[in-house]
PDB file of C-alpha atoms in Angstrom:
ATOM      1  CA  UNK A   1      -5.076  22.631  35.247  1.00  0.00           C
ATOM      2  CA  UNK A   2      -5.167  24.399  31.940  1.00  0.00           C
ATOM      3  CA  UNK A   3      -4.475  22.857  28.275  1.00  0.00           C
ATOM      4  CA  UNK A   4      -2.424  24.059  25.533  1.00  0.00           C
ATOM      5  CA  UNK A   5      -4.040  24.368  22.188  1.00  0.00           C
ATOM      6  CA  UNK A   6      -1.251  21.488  21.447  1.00  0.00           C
ATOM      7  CA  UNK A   7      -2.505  19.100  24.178  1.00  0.00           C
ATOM      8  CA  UNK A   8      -6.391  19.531  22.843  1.00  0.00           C
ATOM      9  CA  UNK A   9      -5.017  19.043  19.507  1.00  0.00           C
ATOM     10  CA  UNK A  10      -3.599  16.029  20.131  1.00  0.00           C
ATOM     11  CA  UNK A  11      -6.390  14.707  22.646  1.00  0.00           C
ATOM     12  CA  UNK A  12      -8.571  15.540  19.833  1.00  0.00           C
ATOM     13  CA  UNK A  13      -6.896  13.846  17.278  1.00  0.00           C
ATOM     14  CA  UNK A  14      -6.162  10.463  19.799  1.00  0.00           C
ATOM     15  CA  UNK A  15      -9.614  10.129  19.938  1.00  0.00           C
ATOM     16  CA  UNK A  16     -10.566  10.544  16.166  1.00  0.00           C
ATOM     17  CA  UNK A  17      -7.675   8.104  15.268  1.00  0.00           C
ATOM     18  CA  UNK A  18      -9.410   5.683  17.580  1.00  0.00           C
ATOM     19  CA  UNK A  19     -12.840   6.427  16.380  1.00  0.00           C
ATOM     20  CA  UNK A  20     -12.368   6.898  12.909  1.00  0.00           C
ATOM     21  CA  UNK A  21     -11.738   3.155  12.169  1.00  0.00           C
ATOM     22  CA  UNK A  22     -14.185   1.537  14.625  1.00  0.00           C
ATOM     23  CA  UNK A  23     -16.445   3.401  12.501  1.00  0.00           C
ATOM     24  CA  UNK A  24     -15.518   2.507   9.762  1.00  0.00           C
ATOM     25  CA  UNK A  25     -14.877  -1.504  10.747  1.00  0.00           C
ATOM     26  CA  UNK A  26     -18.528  -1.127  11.671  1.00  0.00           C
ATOM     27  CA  UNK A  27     -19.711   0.168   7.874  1.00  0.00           C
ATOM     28  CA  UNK A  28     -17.718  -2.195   6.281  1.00  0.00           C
ATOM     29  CA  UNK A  29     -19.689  -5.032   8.231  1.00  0.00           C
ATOM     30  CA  UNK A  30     -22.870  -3.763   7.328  1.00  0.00           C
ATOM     31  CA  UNK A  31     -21.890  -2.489   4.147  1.00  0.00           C
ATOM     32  CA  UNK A  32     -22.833  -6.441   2.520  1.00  0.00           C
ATOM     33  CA  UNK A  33     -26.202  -6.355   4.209  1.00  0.00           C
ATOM     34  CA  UNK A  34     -29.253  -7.828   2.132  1.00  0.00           C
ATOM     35  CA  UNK A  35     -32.126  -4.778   3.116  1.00  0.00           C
ATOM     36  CA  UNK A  36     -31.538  -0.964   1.927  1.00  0.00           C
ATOM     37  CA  UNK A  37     -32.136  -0.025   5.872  1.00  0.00           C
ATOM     38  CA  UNK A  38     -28.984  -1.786   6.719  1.00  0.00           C
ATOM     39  CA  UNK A  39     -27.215  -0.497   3.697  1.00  0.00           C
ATOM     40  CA  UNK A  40     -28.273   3.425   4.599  1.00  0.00           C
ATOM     41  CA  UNK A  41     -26.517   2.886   8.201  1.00  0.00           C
ATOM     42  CA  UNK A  42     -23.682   1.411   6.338  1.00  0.00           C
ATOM     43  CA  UNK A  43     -23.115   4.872   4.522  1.00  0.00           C
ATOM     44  CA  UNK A  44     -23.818   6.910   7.841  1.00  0.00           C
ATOM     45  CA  UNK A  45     -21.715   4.903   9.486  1.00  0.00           C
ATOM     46  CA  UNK A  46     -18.659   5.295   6.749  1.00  0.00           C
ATOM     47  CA  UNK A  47     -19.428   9.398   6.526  1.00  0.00           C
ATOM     48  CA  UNK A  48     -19.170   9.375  10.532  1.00  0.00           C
ATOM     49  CA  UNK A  49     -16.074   7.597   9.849  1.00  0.00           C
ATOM     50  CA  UNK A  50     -14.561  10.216   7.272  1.00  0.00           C
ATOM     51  CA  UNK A  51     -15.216  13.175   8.921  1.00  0.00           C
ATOM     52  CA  UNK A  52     -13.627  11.815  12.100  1.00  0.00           C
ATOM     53  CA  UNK A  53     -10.720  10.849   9.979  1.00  0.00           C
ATOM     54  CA  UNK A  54      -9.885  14.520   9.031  1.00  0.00           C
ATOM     55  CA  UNK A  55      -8.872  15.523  12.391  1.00  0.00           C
ATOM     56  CA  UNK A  56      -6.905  11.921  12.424  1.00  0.00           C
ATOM     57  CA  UNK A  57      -5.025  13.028   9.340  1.00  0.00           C
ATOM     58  CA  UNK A  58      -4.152  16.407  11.094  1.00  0.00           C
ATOM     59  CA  UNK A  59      -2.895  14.575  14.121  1.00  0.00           C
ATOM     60  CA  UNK A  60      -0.711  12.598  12.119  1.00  0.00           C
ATOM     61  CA  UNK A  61       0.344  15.550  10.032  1.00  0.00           C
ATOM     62  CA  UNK A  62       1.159  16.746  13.589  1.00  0.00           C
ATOM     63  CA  UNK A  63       3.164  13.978  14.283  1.00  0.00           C
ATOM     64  CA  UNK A  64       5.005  14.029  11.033  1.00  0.00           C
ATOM     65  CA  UNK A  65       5.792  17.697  10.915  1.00  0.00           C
ATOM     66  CA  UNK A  66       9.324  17.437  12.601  1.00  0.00           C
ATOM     67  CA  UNK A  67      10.619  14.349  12.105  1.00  0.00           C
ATOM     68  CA  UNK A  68       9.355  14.537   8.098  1.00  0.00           C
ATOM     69  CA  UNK A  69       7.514  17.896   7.279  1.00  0.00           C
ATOM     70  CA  UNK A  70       7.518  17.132   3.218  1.00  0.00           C
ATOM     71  CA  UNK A  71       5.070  13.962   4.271  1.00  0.00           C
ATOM     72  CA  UNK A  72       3.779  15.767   6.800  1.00  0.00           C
ATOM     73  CA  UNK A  73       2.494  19.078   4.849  1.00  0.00           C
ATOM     74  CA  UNK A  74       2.204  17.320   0.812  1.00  0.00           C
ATOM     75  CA  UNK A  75       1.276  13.718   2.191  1.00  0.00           C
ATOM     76  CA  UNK A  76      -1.090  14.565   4.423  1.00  0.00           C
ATOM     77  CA  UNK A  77      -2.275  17.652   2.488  1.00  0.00           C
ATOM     78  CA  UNK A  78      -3.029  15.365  -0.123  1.00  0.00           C
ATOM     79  CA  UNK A  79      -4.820  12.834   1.676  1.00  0.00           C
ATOM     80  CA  UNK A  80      -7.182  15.696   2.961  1.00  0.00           C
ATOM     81  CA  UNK A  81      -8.214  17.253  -0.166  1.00  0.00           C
ATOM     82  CA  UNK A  82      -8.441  13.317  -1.758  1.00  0.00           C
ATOM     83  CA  UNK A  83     -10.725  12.594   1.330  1.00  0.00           C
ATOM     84  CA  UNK A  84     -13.581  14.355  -0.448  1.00  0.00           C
ATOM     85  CA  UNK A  85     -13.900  11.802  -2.841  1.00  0.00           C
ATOM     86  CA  UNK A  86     -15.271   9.560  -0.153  1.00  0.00           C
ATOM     87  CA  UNK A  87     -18.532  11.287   0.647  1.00  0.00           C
ATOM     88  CA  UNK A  88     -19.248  11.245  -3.153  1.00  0.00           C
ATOM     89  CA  UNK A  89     -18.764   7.910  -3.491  1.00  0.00           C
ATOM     90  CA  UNK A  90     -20.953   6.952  -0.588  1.00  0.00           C
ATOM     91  CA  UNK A  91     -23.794   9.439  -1.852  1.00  0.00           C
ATOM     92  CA  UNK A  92     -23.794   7.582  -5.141  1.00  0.00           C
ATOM     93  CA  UNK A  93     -24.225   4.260  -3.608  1.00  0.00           C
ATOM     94  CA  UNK A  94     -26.887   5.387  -1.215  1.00  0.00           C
ATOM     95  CA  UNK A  95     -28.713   7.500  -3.662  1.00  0.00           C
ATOM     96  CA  UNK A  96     -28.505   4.282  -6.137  1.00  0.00           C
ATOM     97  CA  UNK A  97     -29.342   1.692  -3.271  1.00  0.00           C
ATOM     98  CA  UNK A  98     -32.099   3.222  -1.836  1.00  0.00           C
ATOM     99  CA  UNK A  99     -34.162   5.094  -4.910  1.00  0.00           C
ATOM    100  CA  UNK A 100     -33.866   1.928  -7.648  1.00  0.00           C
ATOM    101  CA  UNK A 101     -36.682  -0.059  -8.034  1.00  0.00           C
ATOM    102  CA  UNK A 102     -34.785  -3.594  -8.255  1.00  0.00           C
ATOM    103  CA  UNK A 103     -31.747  -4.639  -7.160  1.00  0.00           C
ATOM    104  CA  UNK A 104     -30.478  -5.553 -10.924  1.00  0.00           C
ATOM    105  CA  UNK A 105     -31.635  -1.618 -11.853  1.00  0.00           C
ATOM    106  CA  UNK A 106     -29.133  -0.487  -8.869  1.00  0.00           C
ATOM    107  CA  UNK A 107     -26.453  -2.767  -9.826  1.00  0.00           C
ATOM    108  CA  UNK A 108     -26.560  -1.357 -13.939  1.00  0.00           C
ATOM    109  CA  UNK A 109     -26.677   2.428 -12.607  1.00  0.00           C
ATOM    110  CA  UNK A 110     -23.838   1.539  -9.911  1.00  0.00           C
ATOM    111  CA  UNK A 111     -21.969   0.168 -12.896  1.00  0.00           C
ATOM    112  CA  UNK A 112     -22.270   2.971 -15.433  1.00  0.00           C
ATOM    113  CA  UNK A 113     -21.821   5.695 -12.411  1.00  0.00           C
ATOM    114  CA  UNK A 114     -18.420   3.745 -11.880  1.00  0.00           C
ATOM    115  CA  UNK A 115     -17.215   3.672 -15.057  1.00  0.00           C
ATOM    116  CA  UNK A 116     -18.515   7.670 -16.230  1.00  0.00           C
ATOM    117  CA  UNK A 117     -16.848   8.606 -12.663  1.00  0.00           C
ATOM    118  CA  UNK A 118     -13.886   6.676 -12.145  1.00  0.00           C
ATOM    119  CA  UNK A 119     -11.635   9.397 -13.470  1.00  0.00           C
ATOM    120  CA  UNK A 120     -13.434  12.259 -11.409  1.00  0.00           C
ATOM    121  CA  UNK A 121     -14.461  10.010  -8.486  1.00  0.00           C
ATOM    122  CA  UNK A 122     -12.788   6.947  -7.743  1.00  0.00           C
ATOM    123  CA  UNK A 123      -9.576   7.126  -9.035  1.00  0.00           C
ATOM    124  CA  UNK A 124      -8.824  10.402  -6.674  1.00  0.00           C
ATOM    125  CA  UNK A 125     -10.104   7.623  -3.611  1.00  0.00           C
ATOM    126  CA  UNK A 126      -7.708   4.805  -4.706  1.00  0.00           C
ATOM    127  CA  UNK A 127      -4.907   7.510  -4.908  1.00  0.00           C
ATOM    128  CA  UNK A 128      -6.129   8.662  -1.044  1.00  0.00           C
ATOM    129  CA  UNK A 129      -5.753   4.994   0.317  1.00  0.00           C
ATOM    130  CA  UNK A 130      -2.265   5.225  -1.667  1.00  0.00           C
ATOM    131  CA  UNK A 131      -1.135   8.414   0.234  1.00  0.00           C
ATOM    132  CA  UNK A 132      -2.500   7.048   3.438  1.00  0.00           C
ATOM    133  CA  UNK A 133      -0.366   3.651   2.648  1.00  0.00           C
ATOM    134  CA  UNK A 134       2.488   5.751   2.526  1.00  0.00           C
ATOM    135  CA  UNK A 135       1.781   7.667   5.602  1.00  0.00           C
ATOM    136  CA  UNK A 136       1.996   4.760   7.407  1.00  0.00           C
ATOM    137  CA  UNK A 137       5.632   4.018   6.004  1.00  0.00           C
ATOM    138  CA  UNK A 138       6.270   7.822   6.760  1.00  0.00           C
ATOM    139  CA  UNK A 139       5.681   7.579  10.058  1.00  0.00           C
ATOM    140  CA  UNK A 140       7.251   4.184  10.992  1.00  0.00           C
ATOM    141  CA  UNK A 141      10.523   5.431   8.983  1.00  0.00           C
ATOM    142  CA  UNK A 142      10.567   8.625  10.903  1.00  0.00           C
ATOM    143  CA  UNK A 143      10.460   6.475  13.748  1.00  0.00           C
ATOM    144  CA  UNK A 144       7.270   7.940  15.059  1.00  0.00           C
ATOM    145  CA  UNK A 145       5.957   4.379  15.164  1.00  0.00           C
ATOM    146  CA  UNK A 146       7.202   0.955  15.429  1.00  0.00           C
ATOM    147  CA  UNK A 147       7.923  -1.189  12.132  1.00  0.00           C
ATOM    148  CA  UNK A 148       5.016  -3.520  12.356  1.00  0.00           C
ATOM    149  CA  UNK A 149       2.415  -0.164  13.011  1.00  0.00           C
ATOM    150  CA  UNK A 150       3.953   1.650  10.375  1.00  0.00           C
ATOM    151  CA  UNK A 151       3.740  -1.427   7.904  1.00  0.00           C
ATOM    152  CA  UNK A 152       0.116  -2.575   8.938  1.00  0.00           C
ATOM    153  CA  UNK A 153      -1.238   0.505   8.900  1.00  0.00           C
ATOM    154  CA  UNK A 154       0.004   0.537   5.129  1.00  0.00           C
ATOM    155  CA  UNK A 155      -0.747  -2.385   4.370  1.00  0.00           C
ATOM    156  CA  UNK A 156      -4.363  -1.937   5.607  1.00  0.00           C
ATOM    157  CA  UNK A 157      -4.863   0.873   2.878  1.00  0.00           C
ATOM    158  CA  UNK A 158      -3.735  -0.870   0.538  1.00  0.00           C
ATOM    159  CA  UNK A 159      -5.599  -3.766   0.395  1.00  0.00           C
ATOM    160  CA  UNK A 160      -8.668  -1.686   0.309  1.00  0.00           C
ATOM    161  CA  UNK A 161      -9.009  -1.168  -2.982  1.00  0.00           C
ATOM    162  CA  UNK A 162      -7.465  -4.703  -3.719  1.00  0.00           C
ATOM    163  CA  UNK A 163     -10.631  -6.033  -1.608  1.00  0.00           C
ATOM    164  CA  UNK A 164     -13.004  -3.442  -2.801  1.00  0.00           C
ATOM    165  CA  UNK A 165     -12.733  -2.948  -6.774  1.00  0.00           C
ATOM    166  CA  UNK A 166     -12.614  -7.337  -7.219  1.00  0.00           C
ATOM    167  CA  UNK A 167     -16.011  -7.386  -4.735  1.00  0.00           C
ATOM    168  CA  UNK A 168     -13.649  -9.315  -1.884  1.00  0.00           C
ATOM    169  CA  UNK A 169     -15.422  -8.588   1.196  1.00  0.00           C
ATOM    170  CA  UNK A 170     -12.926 -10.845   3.215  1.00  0.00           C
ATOM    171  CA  UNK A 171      -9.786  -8.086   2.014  1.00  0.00           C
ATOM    172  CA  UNK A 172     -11.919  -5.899   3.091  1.00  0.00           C
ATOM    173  CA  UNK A 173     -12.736  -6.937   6.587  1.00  0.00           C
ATOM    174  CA  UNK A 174      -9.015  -7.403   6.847  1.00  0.00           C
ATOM    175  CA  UNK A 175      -8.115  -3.513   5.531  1.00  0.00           C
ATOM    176  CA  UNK A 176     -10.383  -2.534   7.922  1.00  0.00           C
ATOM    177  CA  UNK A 177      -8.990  -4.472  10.888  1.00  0.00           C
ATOM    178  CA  UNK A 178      -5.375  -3.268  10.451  1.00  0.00           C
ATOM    179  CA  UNK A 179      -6.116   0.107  10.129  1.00  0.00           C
ATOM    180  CA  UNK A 180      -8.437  -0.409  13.577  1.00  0.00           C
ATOM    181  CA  UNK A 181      -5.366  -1.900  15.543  1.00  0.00           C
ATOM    182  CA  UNK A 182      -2.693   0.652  14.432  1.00  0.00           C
ATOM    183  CA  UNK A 183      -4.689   3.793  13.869  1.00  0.00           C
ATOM    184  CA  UNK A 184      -6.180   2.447  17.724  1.00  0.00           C
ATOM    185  CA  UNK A 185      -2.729   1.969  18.960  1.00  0.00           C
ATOM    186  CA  UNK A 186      -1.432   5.555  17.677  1.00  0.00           C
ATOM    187  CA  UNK A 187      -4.159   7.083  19.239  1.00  0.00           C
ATOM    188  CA  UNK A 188      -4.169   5.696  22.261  1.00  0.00           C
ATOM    189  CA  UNK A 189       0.274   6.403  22.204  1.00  0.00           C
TER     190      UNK A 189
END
């Protein structure tokens, strides 16, 4: 039994849509731990979770490119070159975390990194979870998906940043949790 290039691609990308957000579920957990050796796995954890999520945003570009190839190719574009924003963001906090002296000198040089970076860094990430959001619709209005994937899986990256730039860990566990079940469930399909 041989397989297609297609076939790999899309066993590939099944498993990296179901890996990407356990991954990620799992940072987010540890993310709010009290010692800086729980906090570094947090970060590994949520870098494991981006890079798997490349090949998860190909697979859905896959997906997308018949039923809706201007979402598939500018959409998901997008979200890839907006994905690079993450590792930055994730250095910053670990390089901030685990070299400050105090935990009040790490919160003031989190604080001015976020507000000298925002444009440059953070903004580009809020504007990723956007474009994934609307992925989601894409693919449930291309009919790739059923309505309640399609509007989970949205609504999951968008309450990111609602849980993240507040401090709302509870949002955040949520976010997390709907993009697990439907990025799990396309996968899996």
């Amino acid at each position: 039994m041989s397989t297609t290039p297609s076939e790999l691609q899309r066993t590939l990308s099944g498993v990296c849509l179901l890996m990407a957000p356990v991954f990620g579920l799992a940072s987010e957990f540890l993310r709010y731990g009290l010692t800086e050796g729980v906090y570094f796995w947090s970060g590994v954890l949520a870098l494991v979770s981006m890079a798997l999520s490349v090949q998860a945003v190909l697979g859905l570009r896959h997906l997308l490119s018949t039923r809706a190839p201007r979402l598939a190719i500018y959409g998901c574009g997008l979200a890839l070159v907006l994905m690079l924003s993450g590792p930055a963001i994730i250095s910053t906090y670990l390089v901030t975390a685990l070299t400050s002296p105090d935990a009040t000198a790490a919160a003031k040089i989190e604080q001015a990194t976020f507000e000298r970076l925002f444009p440059v860094i953070f903004l580009p990430a809020v504007v990723y979870l956007l474009c994934r959001a609307v992925i989601g619709i894409g693919l449930w209005r291309a009919g790739i998906v059923p309505a309640w994937v399609g509007i989970l899986l949205a609504l999951g990256y968008f309450l990111f940043p609602v849980g993240r730039i507040p401090f709302l860990p509870p949002v955040v566990y949520l976010a997390a949790t709907l993009v697990l079940v439907t990025e799990t469930w396309i996968g899996w399909k």
